[in-house]
């Protein structure tokens, strides 16, 4: 017993400890970085997309040779003597026309090995890491600023334009990654209260509704070939009957009906599903139809019910909220019908003990 | 009350009944679900040091509306081997069962669907329909995971209804009523009149009742958590074992109906606990409207307090969800039959003795 209580207390106490931990975490700042809008700070030596500053490139091909995956493709043409190709930013004289400088960035493994041998520091890694394309061929970046046929000034202008284009492309890639804000919309719904049936009051409508539910589902219970469907229909039958009980002012009976029969139906369903093998194909109707005895029985029953209905003087009560039966029922059960009540309790107890002892075997 | 006023206003009791029936849904359940779904995502996110939805609207406040629009546009998939009639009916039944509970819940002194004399038991009874709906969904889906989830749900809810009803019985013995409105009215005044603090009557009985009421609150909170399939009792839809249990096969608006029912149920449970133990719509400190002499303010204040209490318990449910792992099936049953039910019986008997004294 003490062990049992200790277990209970232990369970409760450890739940509280866990709850304290989670509650504390509600106030721990989130670690989420809201990526497209907020960018994480890149580490100091991060390696991303390559860029070549063609103004400084002397076409020495050292980067291409350093590349382990051969993603850089360079072709050069020697300059004509007397041609001034200008100087690089660290004072080196250019001697070659670079006619092809392609980097296939899809092949690039971002090892940065091409950057170190460059004598003019013209190839380097930028901090751009978002560049997606629809075609693989667009990953071959062309850094060449001029071709050998064209005159240098025009070429230079053209080259600058292309470099600008390159920059614009990168900017466009960043922009495309940003999400568009979703459009706002408010769902609106209004009750349609246009229906106006003047012939009947609310109670009548509800009564016929429940009566229809009861009758239709009862018909389906009998005719359905599928045991699970029959059970579900039975549920609606009981629900309809409960509704009629409510309309008759027997609220407690109605609710007990719901509680007991919903539970009962569920058990029935579980058995139906678990015990029957091929539920949909089982024919649960008996083979022989005893038409004559059935007709006599039904005829008799209908006659009796009809006679009772016709001979009773029905009391018509204006639609009022009926008084609750709960208090009266409770008092009656504990005073006048106490013996029956207790006997029922004993009966249920016997059933319970029987079930328990059977389950133990 | 509300209904009479509506009848007079519209001149027809049918229109009044329709409006009365729609009101809680439009005024309360739908906005509540919109908020609660977002709140769950936010609470879960912050408990895991994340941010949750942030894109739609300021800090993602319109996320649920966007999701709703998405669900509305989705294709309604019905597999060819489904039992189509039952498959279509199940979400309706589940939602009807959980929405029917709102008929008896007193949101404030002036806003109550129906003053059913049997309020508490009525709610327990109609929410039983939810189980039937779940079983229907599981069976009609014709999917082994769905069926397993549905079976688990049925077994679980039938078991956990027993401690719930036993604690309700305990409360009936003290208060002598199950009418939720009377129950709330009884606990008026200050917060020490709440049932969890032994009820409104001052005396020895009040102090003797306090520990039992606290235990009773725990028992009913746990078993109701199990009845609405919330974590740690969410084995009917256990994602890691059963895909998502009984609603695996559902898509679009039908899935949304299950979702709506789940959150409506969460509020119904919180409301019942608030009414039974925490004074229902009563303010813990008295009303501003009374002290200022503005009579019309009181119902609004009551509505406010009721919502606050309900939302608090919903927060606790979410909190537990992100704290505790899921039960195993046998542990779940053992917990109910070996711990909850004996405890509930002990509380029932001892409280009975105290009230007789």
XYZ file of C-alpha atoms in Angstrom:
718
model
C 0.000 0.000 0.000
C 2.774 2.397 0.917
C 4.635 1.363 -2.211
C 1.499 2.039 -4.245
C 1.062 5.511 -2.790
C 4.754 6.239 -3.195
C 4.517 5.290 -6.847
C 1.552 7.593 -7.294
C 3.296 10.475 -5.608
C 6.481 9.789 -7.547
C 4.623 9.916 -10.816
C 2.923 13.155 -9.918
C 6.070 14.795 -8.634
C 8.165 13.900 -11.666
C 5.467 15.282 -13.949
C 5.747 18.565 -12.092
C 9.521 18.545 -12.537
C 9.097 18.000 -16.255
C 6.534 20.774 -16.428
C 8.935 23.126 -14.697
C 11.590 22.365 -17.286
C 9.282 22.999 -20.233
C 7.927 26.152 -18.635
C 11.428 27.512 -18.198
C 12.131 26.827 -21.824
C 9.217 29.031 -22.832
C 11.336 32.000 -21.825
C 14.594 30.843 -23.326
C 15.237 32.915 -26.444
C 14.570 30.953 -29.591
C 17.487 29.628 -31.567
C 15.618 29.965 -34.840
C 17.188 32.193 -37.481
C 14.543 33.554 -39.803
C 16.608 32.700 -42.805
C 15.633 34.719 -45.846
C 15.065 37.887 -43.876
C 17.658 37.397 -41.198
C 20.927 35.906 -42.403
C 23.251 34.041 -40.150
C 26.657 35.656 -39.759
C 29.091 33.681 -41.854
C 32.239 32.312 -40.276
C 35.461 34.169 -40.921
C 37.005 31.815 -43.450
C 33.814 30.705 -45.172
C 34.116 29.495 -48.757
C 31.355 30.285 -51.220
C 30.997 31.314 -54.827
C 34.107 32.218 -56.791
C 34.535 35.535 -58.461
C 37.222 36.682 -60.838
C 38.208 40.297 -61.154
C 39.223 40.320 -64.806
C 40.910 43.697 -64.536
C 43.634 42.063 -62.523
C 43.796 38.721 -64.280
C 47.038 38.091 -66.149
C 45.939 34.754 -67.591
C 48.671 32.739 -65.857
C 46.461 29.599 -65.634
C 47.703 28.794 -62.132
C 44.203 28.605 -60.672
C 43.096 26.217 -63.385
C 46.015 23.912 -62.659
C 45.395 24.050 -58.909
C 41.763 23.059 -59.278
C 41.278 19.399 -58.230
C 38.032 19.038 -60.172
C 39.060 21.026 -63.262
C 36.187 23.400 -63.082
C 38.169 26.389 -64.343
C 38.791 26.575 -68.069
C 41.179 29.260 -69.311
C 42.385 30.075 -72.810
C 44.752 32.925 -73.505
C 46.155 34.772 -76.522
C 49.408 36.607 -76.407
C 49.247 40.318 -76.961
C 50.772 42.049 -79.941
C 53.955 43.932 -79.093
C 53.310 47.547 -78.445
C 49.854 46.860 -77.236
C 49.336 48.239 -73.784
C 47.237 45.911 -71.748
C 47.548 47.991 -68.632
C 48.728 47.007 -65.228
C 47.131 45.037 -62.466
C 46.335 46.655 -59.173
C 49.518 45.334 -57.583
C 51.700 46.593 -60.381
C 52.125 43.541 -62.578
C 52.114 44.015 -66.318
C 49.485 42.133 -68.275
C 50.822 40.242 -71.233
C 47.982 37.973 -72.309
C 44.505 38.460 -73.660
C 42.233 36.159 -71.728
C 39.840 34.824 -74.345
C 38.127 32.247 -72.184
C 37.670 32.151 -68.457
C 34.846 29.767 -67.584
C 34.175 28.505 -64.115
C 31.702 25.639 -63.903
C 30.444 26.409 -60.425
C 28.362 23.229 -60.401
C 31.595 21.265 -60.420
C 33.332 23.493 -57.907
C 34.045 21.803 -54.598
C 34.760 25.074 -52.765
C 38.237 24.005 -51.699
C 39.688 27.469 -52.252
C 42.878 25.943 -53.700
C 42.617 28.178 -56.760
C 42.703 31.322 -54.687
C 46.143 30.920 -53.124
C 48.336 30.540 -56.241
C 46.900 33.650 -57.943
C 49.754 36.185 -58.162
C 47.363 39.166 -58.419
C 44.651 38.027 -55.987
C 42.103 38.386 -58.770
C 40.241 35.144 -58.095
C 38.588 35.041 -54.738
C 35.552 33.720 -52.888
C 32.632 36.005 -52.258
C 30.004 35.724 -49.531
C 27.251 34.805 -51.983
C 25.982 31.345 -51.168
C 22.524 31.355 -52.733
C 22.605 30.758 -56.461
C 20.098 28.362 -57.891
C 19.389 27.959 -61.576
C 16.944 26.003 -63.637
C 19.551 24.662 -66.038
C 22.896 23.168 -65.368
C 24.467 25.105 -68.220
C 23.778 28.411 -66.504
C 26.203 27.398 -63.788
C 29.095 27.890 -66.191
C 30.092 31.425 -65.403
C 31.871 33.320 -68.106
C 34.235 35.921 -66.741
C 35.901 36.969 -70.008
C 35.829 40.691 -70.661
C 36.995 40.807 -74.271
C 37.538 38.854 -77.456
C 40.614 39.074 -79.667
C 38.877 40.582 -82.731
C 37.380 43.601 -81.034
C 39.111 46.808 -80.201
C 40.115 47.168 -76.610
C 38.032 50.240 -75.668
C 34.800 48.803 -76.993
C 35.680 45.495 -75.430
C 36.298 47.131 -72.134
C 32.891 48.832 -72.214
C 31.296 45.561 -73.159
C 33.199 43.809 -70.389
C 32.043 46.255 -67.780
C 28.505 45.778 -68.879
C 28.839 42.040 -68.512
C 30.377 42.362 -65.128
C 27.465 44.545 -64.171
C 25.140 41.946 -65.575
C 26.818 39.387 -63.428
C 26.295 41.450 -60.342
C 22.647 42.034 -61.261
C 22.186 38.316 -61.738
C 23.448 37.605 -58.267
C 21.156 40.258 -56.857
C 18.214 38.777 -58.745
C 18.963 35.329 -57.332
C 18.826 36.738 -53.817
C 15.592 38.523 -54.549
C 13.951 35.420 -55.982
C 14.722 33.538 -52.798
C 12.691 35.953 -50.740
C 9.173 34.880 -50.048
C 6.138 36.832 -50.973
C 3.800 37.709 -48.192
C 0.610 35.695 -48.265
C -2.490 37.525 -49.111
C -4.816 38.295 -46.314
C -8.340 37.122 -46.328
C -11.099 36.923 -43.792
C -13.515 34.027 -43.865
C -17.022 35.169 -43.235
C -20.086 33.110 -42.643
C -23.489 34.097 -41.523
C -26.196 31.885 -40.193
C -28.860 31.377 -42.760
C -31.989 32.055 -40.859
C -34.112 32.636 -43.924
C -35.951 29.360 -43.458
C -39.285 30.010 -41.904
C -41.655 27.136 -41.447
C -44.806 28.613 -39.993
C -46.797 25.418 -39.777
C -44.876 23.837 -36.965
C -43.172 24.928 -33.785
C -39.670 24.036 -32.807
C -40.777 21.088 -30.727
C -42.739 19.506 -33.542
C -39.859 19.901 -35.950
C -37.459 18.351 -33.493
C -39.877 15.553 -32.751
C -40.311 14.627 -36.408
C -36.575 14.886 -36.903
C -35.854 12.445 -34.122
C -38.713 10.171 -35.163
C -37.354 10.072 -38.709
C -33.851 9.334 -37.451
C -35.171 6.517 -35.285
C -37.341 4.911 -37.934
C -34.962 5.190 -40.868
C -32.014 3.883 -38.917
C -34.111 1.088 -37.427
C -35.039 -0.030 -40.929
C -31.375 -0.014 -41.862
C -30.484 -2.046 -38.755
C -32.787 -4.803 -39.909
C -31.976 -4.724 -43.600
C -28.260 -4.099 -43.473
C -26.119 -7.069 -44.454
C -23.029 -5.636 -42.874
C -22.825 -6.181 -39.136
C -20.791 -3.053 -38.421
C -23.165 -0.885 -40.410
C -26.076 -2.430 -38.571
C -24.402 -1.573 -35.273
C -23.839 2.021 -36.328
C -27.447 2.291 -37.390
C -28.479 0.943 -34.021
C -26.529 3.792 -32.486
C -28.631 6.302 -34.402
C -31.799 4.469 -33.431
C -30.916 4.762 -29.764
C -29.937 8.370 -30.283
C -33.315 9.113 -31.824
C -35.098 7.325 -28.997
C -33.091 9.359 -26.502
C -34.208 12.524 -28.278
C -37.830 11.446 -28.005
C -37.336 10.723 -24.308
C -36.103 14.292 -23.889
C -39.182 15.632 -25.650
C -41.333 13.555 -23.334
C -39.646 15.130 -20.330
C -37.722 12.053 -19.282
C -34.342 13.724 -19.422
C -32.512 11.405 -17.062
C -33.651 8.295 -18.892
C -32.566 9.868 -22.160
C -29.107 10.622 -20.941
C -28.655 7.259 -19.298
C -29.805 5.728 -22.557
C -27.084 7.644 -24.373
C -24.359 6.771 -21.889
C -25.253 3.112 -21.576
C -26.103 2.382 -25.168
C -23.285 4.319 -26.748
C -20.913 2.308 -24.588
C -22.837 -0.858 -25.423
C -22.785 -0.157 -29.135
C -19.080 0.501 -29.001
C -18.511 -2.876 -27.375
C -20.758 -4.464 -29.976
C -18.758 -2.804 -32.717
C -15.482 -3.928 -31.259
C -16.721 -7.482 -31.098
C -18.187 -7.161 -34.554
C -14.902 -6.019 -35.971
C -12.722 -8.393 -34.016
C -14.708 -11.609 -34.207
C -16.089 -11.579 -37.713
C -13.495 -12.396 -40.289
C -14.822 -10.932 -43.499
C -17.254 -8.391 -42.199
C -18.569 -7.125 -45.483
C -19.470 -10.537 -46.838
C -21.135 -12.138 -43.863
C -24.834 -12.680 -44.353
C -26.321 -12.220 -40.932
C -29.881 -12.870 -41.991
C -31.228 -16.302 -41.230
C -31.799 -18.486 -44.221
C -35.365 -19.538 -43.610
C -38.017 -16.880 -43.482
C -40.952 -17.892 -41.332
C -43.348 -15.626 -43.098
C -46.592 -16.836 -41.580
C -45.660 -16.797 -37.860
C -43.902 -13.468 -38.371
C -46.942 -11.969 -40.062
C -49.216 -13.182 -37.267
C -46.910 -11.833 -34.574
C -46.466 -8.463 -36.231
C -50.201 -8.234 -36.950
C -51.067 -8.945 -33.329
C -48.560 -6.457 -32.030
C -49.698 -3.759 -34.449
C -53.304 -4.429 -33.483
C -52.574 -4.087 -29.768
C -50.526 -0.935 -30.174
C -53.133 0.546 -32.535
C -55.927 -0.244 -30.114
C -54.032 1.350 -27.250
C -53.240 4.440 -29.327
C -56.822 4.856 -30.447
C -58.435 4.199 -27.070
C -56.210 6.406 -24.954
C -57.313 9.915 -24.199
C -54.178 11.861 -24.975
C -53.412 14.740 -22.715
C -52.205 17.714 -24.706
C -49.777 19.930 -22.855
C -48.639 23.253 -24.203
C -45.001 23.262 -25.094
C -43.378 24.097 -21.822
C -40.000 23.227 -20.500
C -40.707 20.060 -18.534
C -39.457 19.849 -14.986
C -36.361 17.800 -14.450
C -36.984 14.290 -13.187
C -33.576 13.905 -11.627
C -34.375 14.949 -8.055
C -37.658 13.047 -7.902
C -36.084 9.992 -9.399
C -33.255 10.067 -6.899
C -35.621 10.389 -3.956
C -37.877 7.615 -5.224
C -34.970 5.272 -5.768
C -33.653 5.779 -2.285
C -37.018 5.633 -0.456
C -39.810 3.760 -2.204
C -37.865 1.483 -4.524
C -34.826 1.022 -2.337
C -35.122 -2.777 -2.233
C -35.228 -3.153 -6.012
C -32.407 -0.670 -6.315
C -30.224 -2.646 -3.941
C -31.126 -5.933 -5.613
C -30.073 -4.481 -8.964
C -26.819 -3.395 -7.406
C -26.200 -6.918 -6.129
C -27.038 -8.342 -9.549
C -24.504 -6.069 -11.214
C -21.934 -6.942 -8.566
C -22.446 -10.651 -9.233
C -22.001 -10.064 -12.946
C -18.836 -8.102 -12.255
C -17.368 -10.789 -9.995
C -18.309 -13.455 -12.511
C -16.617 -11.564 -15.326
C -13.515 -11.009 -13.217
C -13.251 -14.666 -12.213
C -13.723 -15.780 -15.811
C -11.065 -13.378 -16.972
C -8.599 -14.802 -14.435
C -8.758 -18.334 -15.832
C -33.361 34.285 -21.238
C -31.349 34.486 -24.410
C -33.787 32.281 -26.275
C -36.841 34.191 -25.064
C -35.252 37.449 -26.017
C -34.408 36.131 -29.480
C -37.938 34.811 -29.918
C -39.343 38.227 -29.117
C -36.802 39.983 -31.292
C -37.245 37.843 -34.395
C -40.887 36.944 -33.858
C -40.420 33.259 -34.595
C -39.172 30.559 -32.321
C -37.680 28.602 -35.211
C -35.446 31.486 -36.255
C -34.596 32.057 -32.626
C -33.661 28.406 -32.194
C -31.510 28.468 -35.314
C -29.705 31.607 -34.207
C -29.307 30.218 -30.729
C -27.861 27.055 -32.175
C -25.395 28.890 -34.399
C -24.269 31.481 -31.878
C -21.728 29.494 -29.845
C -20.200 28.142 -33.035
C -19.735 31.498 -34.704
C -19.095 33.601 -31.631
C -16.949 31.198 -29.762
C -15.884 27.875 -31.226
C -14.549 29.023 -34.598
C -12.615 32.038 -33.311
C -11.410 29.952 -30.412
C -10.118 27.199 -32.676
C -8.390 29.747 -34.881
C -6.605 31.102 -31.838
C -5.980 27.748 -30.173
C -4.334 26.128 -33.171
C -1.959 29.043 -33.451
C -1.425 29.038 -29.700
C -0.559 25.371 -29.721
C 2.012 25.888 -32.428
C 3.448 28.893 -30.668
C 3.537 27.231 -27.244
C 5.122 24.091 -28.641
C 7.657 26.158 -30.554
C 8.669 28.261 -27.586
C 8.901 25.239 -25.311
C 11.358 23.778 -27.802
C 13.263 27.075 -28.143
C 11.880 27.700 -31.604
C 9.769 30.545 -32.935
C 6.888 28.752 -34.660
C 4.951 30.359 -37.502
C 6.280 33.853 -38.199
C 5.493 34.661 -41.818
C 1.757 35.225 -42.179
C 0.879 38.431 -40.449
C 2.670 39.830 -37.440
C 4.391 36.894 -35.713
C 2.250 34.542 -37.772
C -1.114 35.495 -36.287
C -2.905 34.822 -39.574
C -1.295 31.406 -40.034
C -4.431 29.466 -39.099
C -6.527 31.435 -41.572
C -4.028 30.648 -44.296
C -4.123 26.987 -43.280
C -7.892 27.018 -43.325
C -7.908 28.433 -46.847
C -5.419 25.783 -47.855
C -7.573 23.016 -46.379
C -10.650 24.372 -48.150
C -8.905 24.141 -51.501
C -7.602 20.627 -50.979
C -8.905 17.658 -52.839
C -11.335 15.511 -50.914
C -9.789 12.090 -51.327
C -12.010 9.061 -50.854
C -10.299 5.751 -51.444
C -12.234 3.237 -53.535
C -12.257 0.628 -50.770
C -13.758 2.976 -48.178
C -17.231 2.540 -46.820
C -18.290 5.825 -48.379
C -21.433 6.593 -46.408
C -19.859 5.998 -43.034
C -16.644 7.653 -44.186
C -18.513 10.854 -44.998
C -20.654 10.718 -41.906
C -17.888 10.168 -39.359
C -16.383 13.680 -39.256
C -19.874 15.145 -38.930
C -20.682 12.855 -36.021
C -17.413 13.648 -34.286
C -17.956 17.366 -34.642
C -21.636 17.147 -33.690
C -20.729 15.249 -30.542
C -18.198 17.777 -29.403
C -20.303 20.772 -30.431
C -23.380 19.431 -28.648
C -21.507 19.801 -25.370
C -21.454 23.568 -25.893
C -25.239 23.679 -25.567
C -24.996 23.191 -21.825
C -21.916 25.250 -21.071
C -22.703 28.556 -19.341
C -20.339 31.082 -20.873
C -21.705 33.773 -18.602
C -24.834 34.507 -16.631
C -26.543 35.708 -19.822
C -24.987 33.555 -22.538
C -25.959 29.940 -22.070
C -27.438 27.610 -24.625
C -29.775 25.699 -22.385
C -30.043 25.379 -18.646
C -30.247 21.612 -18.740
C -30.876 20.258 -15.269
C -28.528 17.374 -16.024
C -25.801 19.548 -17.539
C -22.717 17.661 -16.434
C -24.046 14.201 -17.215
C -25.457 15.469 -20.490
C -22.000 16.581 -21.568
C -20.504 13.225 -20.647
C -23.274 11.492 -22.595
C -23.088 13.500 -25.806
C -19.324 13.426 -25.942
C -19.744 9.661 -26.041
C -20.915 10.205 -29.610
C -17.416 11.382 -30.435
C -16.100 7.890 -29.737
C -18.718 6.385 -31.994
C -17.635 8.835 -34.685
C -13.998 7.938 -34.213
C -14.782 4.241 -34.432
C -16.850 4.922 -37.532
C -14.001 6.862 -39.114
C -11.525 4.127 -38.296
C -13.688 1.378 -39.638
C -14.885 3.160 -42.762
C -11.340 4.100 -43.742
C -10.587 0.437 -44.384
C -7.045 0.969 -43.255
C -5.318 -1.069 -40.583
C -3.783 1.918 -38.859
C -7.093 3.751 -38.766
C -8.862 0.735 -37.360
C -6.185 0.177 -34.727
C -6.410 3.808 -33.678
C -10.186 3.664 -33.520
C -10.124 0.502 -31.423
C -7.660 2.067 -29.044
C -9.821 5.173 -28.796
C -12.900 3.146 -27.955
C -11.157 1.083 -25.304
C -9.546 4.158 -23.811
C -12.649 6.303 -23.659
C -14.865 3.574 -22.212
C -12.287 2.974 -19.469
C -11.676 6.592 -18.615
C -15.356 7.458 -18.475
C -15.563 5.584 -15.174
C -13.264 7.812 -13.083
C -14.813 10.883 -14.735
C -18.300 9.829 -13.721
C -17.161 8.869 -10.217
C -15.711 12.332 -9.636
C -18.820 13.938 -11.094
C -20.783 11.854 -8.600
C -18.573 13.185 -5.812
C -19.335 16.738 -6.831
C -23.036 15.933 -7.026
C -22.924 14.662 -3.439
C -21.519 17.959 -2.210
C -23.532 20.360 -4.313
C -26.724 18.399 -4.851
C -26.982 19.586 -8.442
C -25.514 18.838 -11.863
C -26.973 21.915 -13.484
C -23.891 23.745 -14.674
C -25.481 27.154 -14.225
C -26.511 26.504 -10.633
C -23.121 24.979 -10.004
C -21.457 28.174 -11.203
C -23.852 30.408 -9.299
C -23.142 28.476 -6.092
C -19.484 29.377 -6.256
C -20.098 33.101 -6.442
C -18.300 35.655 -4.331
C -14.592 35.244 -3.854
C -12.236 32.520 -4.947
C -12.329 30.705 -1.596
C -15.897 29.761 -2.423
C -14.729 27.662 -5.355
C -15.219 23.928 -5.128
C -11.498 23.272 -5.155
C -11.335 25.175 -1.868
C -14.175 23.147 -0.376
C -17.236 24.913 -1.683
C -19.235 27.926 -0.542
C -20.349 26.707 2.888
C -17.999 27.764 5.623
C -17.254 25.286 8.389
C -15.291 22.186 9.313
C -16.595 20.390 6.252
C -14.972 22.951 3.977
C -11.506 22.314 5.364
C -11.953 18.546 5.355
C -13.017 18.660 1.713
C -10.060 20.628 0.374
C -7.573 17.717 -0.005
C -10.217 15.494 -1.570
C -11.274 18.191 -3.979
C -7.682 18.658 -5.077
C -7.318 14.915 -5.620
C -10.638 14.820 -7.411
C -9.540 17.660 -9.649
C -6.387 15.746 -10.556
C -8.271 12.543 -11.280
C -10.900 14.181 -13.449
C -8.373 16.323 -15.278
C -6.277 13.281 -16.151
C -9.205 11.141 -17.185
C -10.769 13.905 -19.273
C -7.422 14.435 -20.948
C -7.622 10.773 -21.877
C -11.174 11.154 -23.108
C -10.259 13.865 -25.585
C -7.172 11.952 -26.757
C -4.629 14.566 -25.827
C -1.008 13.726 -25.123
C 0.096 11.769 -23.046
C -3.033 9.793 -23.904
C -2.984 10.283 -27.658
C -2.423 6.640 -28.494
C -5.427 6.583 -30.887
C -3.564 8.895 -33.223
C -0.003 8.141 -32.167
C 1.952 9.551 -35.095
C 5.002 7.409 -34.518
C 3.093 4.135 -34.538
C -0.157 4.643 -36.411
C 0.631 7.341 -39.003
C -2.109 9.460 -37.510
C -4.613 6.917 -36.344
C -8.274 7.222 -37.151
C -7.950 10.259 -39.426
C -5.119 8.924 -41.569
C -7.319 8.624 -44.638
C -9.019 11.970 -44.333
C -8.062 15.051 -46.270
C -9.206 18.582 -46.852
C -12.257 19.852 -45.036
C -13.079 16.512 -43.428
C -9.703 16.483 -41.782
C -10.378 20.042 -40.682
C -13.603 18.852 -39.062
C -11.670 16.371 -36.938
C -9.242 19.096 -36.071
C -12.049 21.468 -35.141
C -13.672 18.785 -33.012
C -10.432 18.091 -31.196
C -9.990 21.710 -30.211
C -13.665 22.191 -29.390
C -13.339 19.158 -27.144
C -10.307 20.610 -25.462
C -12.280 23.687 -24.572
C -15.287 21.673 -23.434
C -13.073 19.722 -21.048
C -11.430 22.839 -19.721
C -14.827 24.450 -19.295
C -16.194 21.506 -17.322
C -13.192 21.535 -15.028
C -13.452 25.296 -14.611
C -17.148 25.003 -13.755
C -16.797 22.048 -11.412
C -13.802 23.202 -9.431
C -12.921 26.785 -10.284
C -16.145 28.709 -10.052
C -17.242 28.653 -13.682
C -17.893 32.147 -14.947
C -17.598 33.703 -11.498
C -14.922 36.268 -10.949
C -12.406 35.459 -8.217
C -12.525 39.017 -6.799
C -16.017 40.356 -7.380
C -17.176 42.447 -10.307
C -16.119 45.818 -11.572
C -19.614 46.297 -13.007
C -21.232 45.929 -9.572
C -18.913 48.369 -7.872
C -19.279 50.939 -10.649
C -23.027 50.428 -10.827
C -22.945 49.296 -14.466
C -25.182 46.263 -14.462
C -24.639 45.524 -18.145
C -20.914 45.037 -17.646
C -21.292 41.995 -15.385
C -22.122 39.386 -18.053
C -19.185 40.535 -20.136
C -16.897 40.247 -17.131
C -18.255 36.787 -16.481
C -17.578 35.843 -20.068
C -14.065 37.168 -19.683
C -13.370 35.152 -16.545
C -14.828 32.014 -18.037
C -12.678 32.344 -21.132
C -9.597 33.056 -19.063
C -10.141 29.960 -16.947
C -10.854 27.825 -19.988
C -7.797 29.101 -21.807
C -5.638 28.499 -18.773
C -6.567 24.826 -18.699
C -6.025 24.604 -22.425
C -2.580 26.020 -21.854
C -1.996 23.342 -19.228
C -3.062 20.700 -21.738
C -0.621 22.049 -24.290
C 2.037 22.322 -21.639
C 1.580 18.664 -20.713
C 1.635 17.705 -24.363
C 5.132 19.084 -24.803
C 6.324 17.719 -21.465
C 5.244 14.101 -21.326
C 5.874 11.233 -23.715
C 3.036 9.005 -24.851
C 1.718 6.082 -22.812
C 1.959 2.533 -24.033
C -1.431 0.857 -24.490
C -1.075 -1.538 -21.561
C 0.293 1.238 -19.334
C -2.700 3.348 -20.246
C -5.159 0.667 -19.212
C -3.210 -0.186 -16.057
C -3.114 3.487 -15.121
C -6.860 3.789 -15.438
C -7.886 0.587 -13.710
C -5.191 0.363 -11.054
C -4.740 3.999 -10.135
C -7.511 6.303 -11.327
C -10.527 4.157 -10.477
C -9.437 3.099 -6.950
C -8.514 6.688 -6.173
C -11.820 7.937 -7.514
C -13.660 5.370 -5.373
C -11.761 6.362 -2.242
C -12.532 10.013 -2.894
C -16.187 9.174 -3.517
C -16.583 7.220 -0.278
C -14.661 9.633 1.943
C -16.401 12.705 0.533
C -19.687 10.907 1.072
C -18.790 10.369 4.718
C -17.739 13.997 5.129
C -20.960 15.332 3.637
C -23.014 13.077 5.894
C -21.179 14.387 8.959
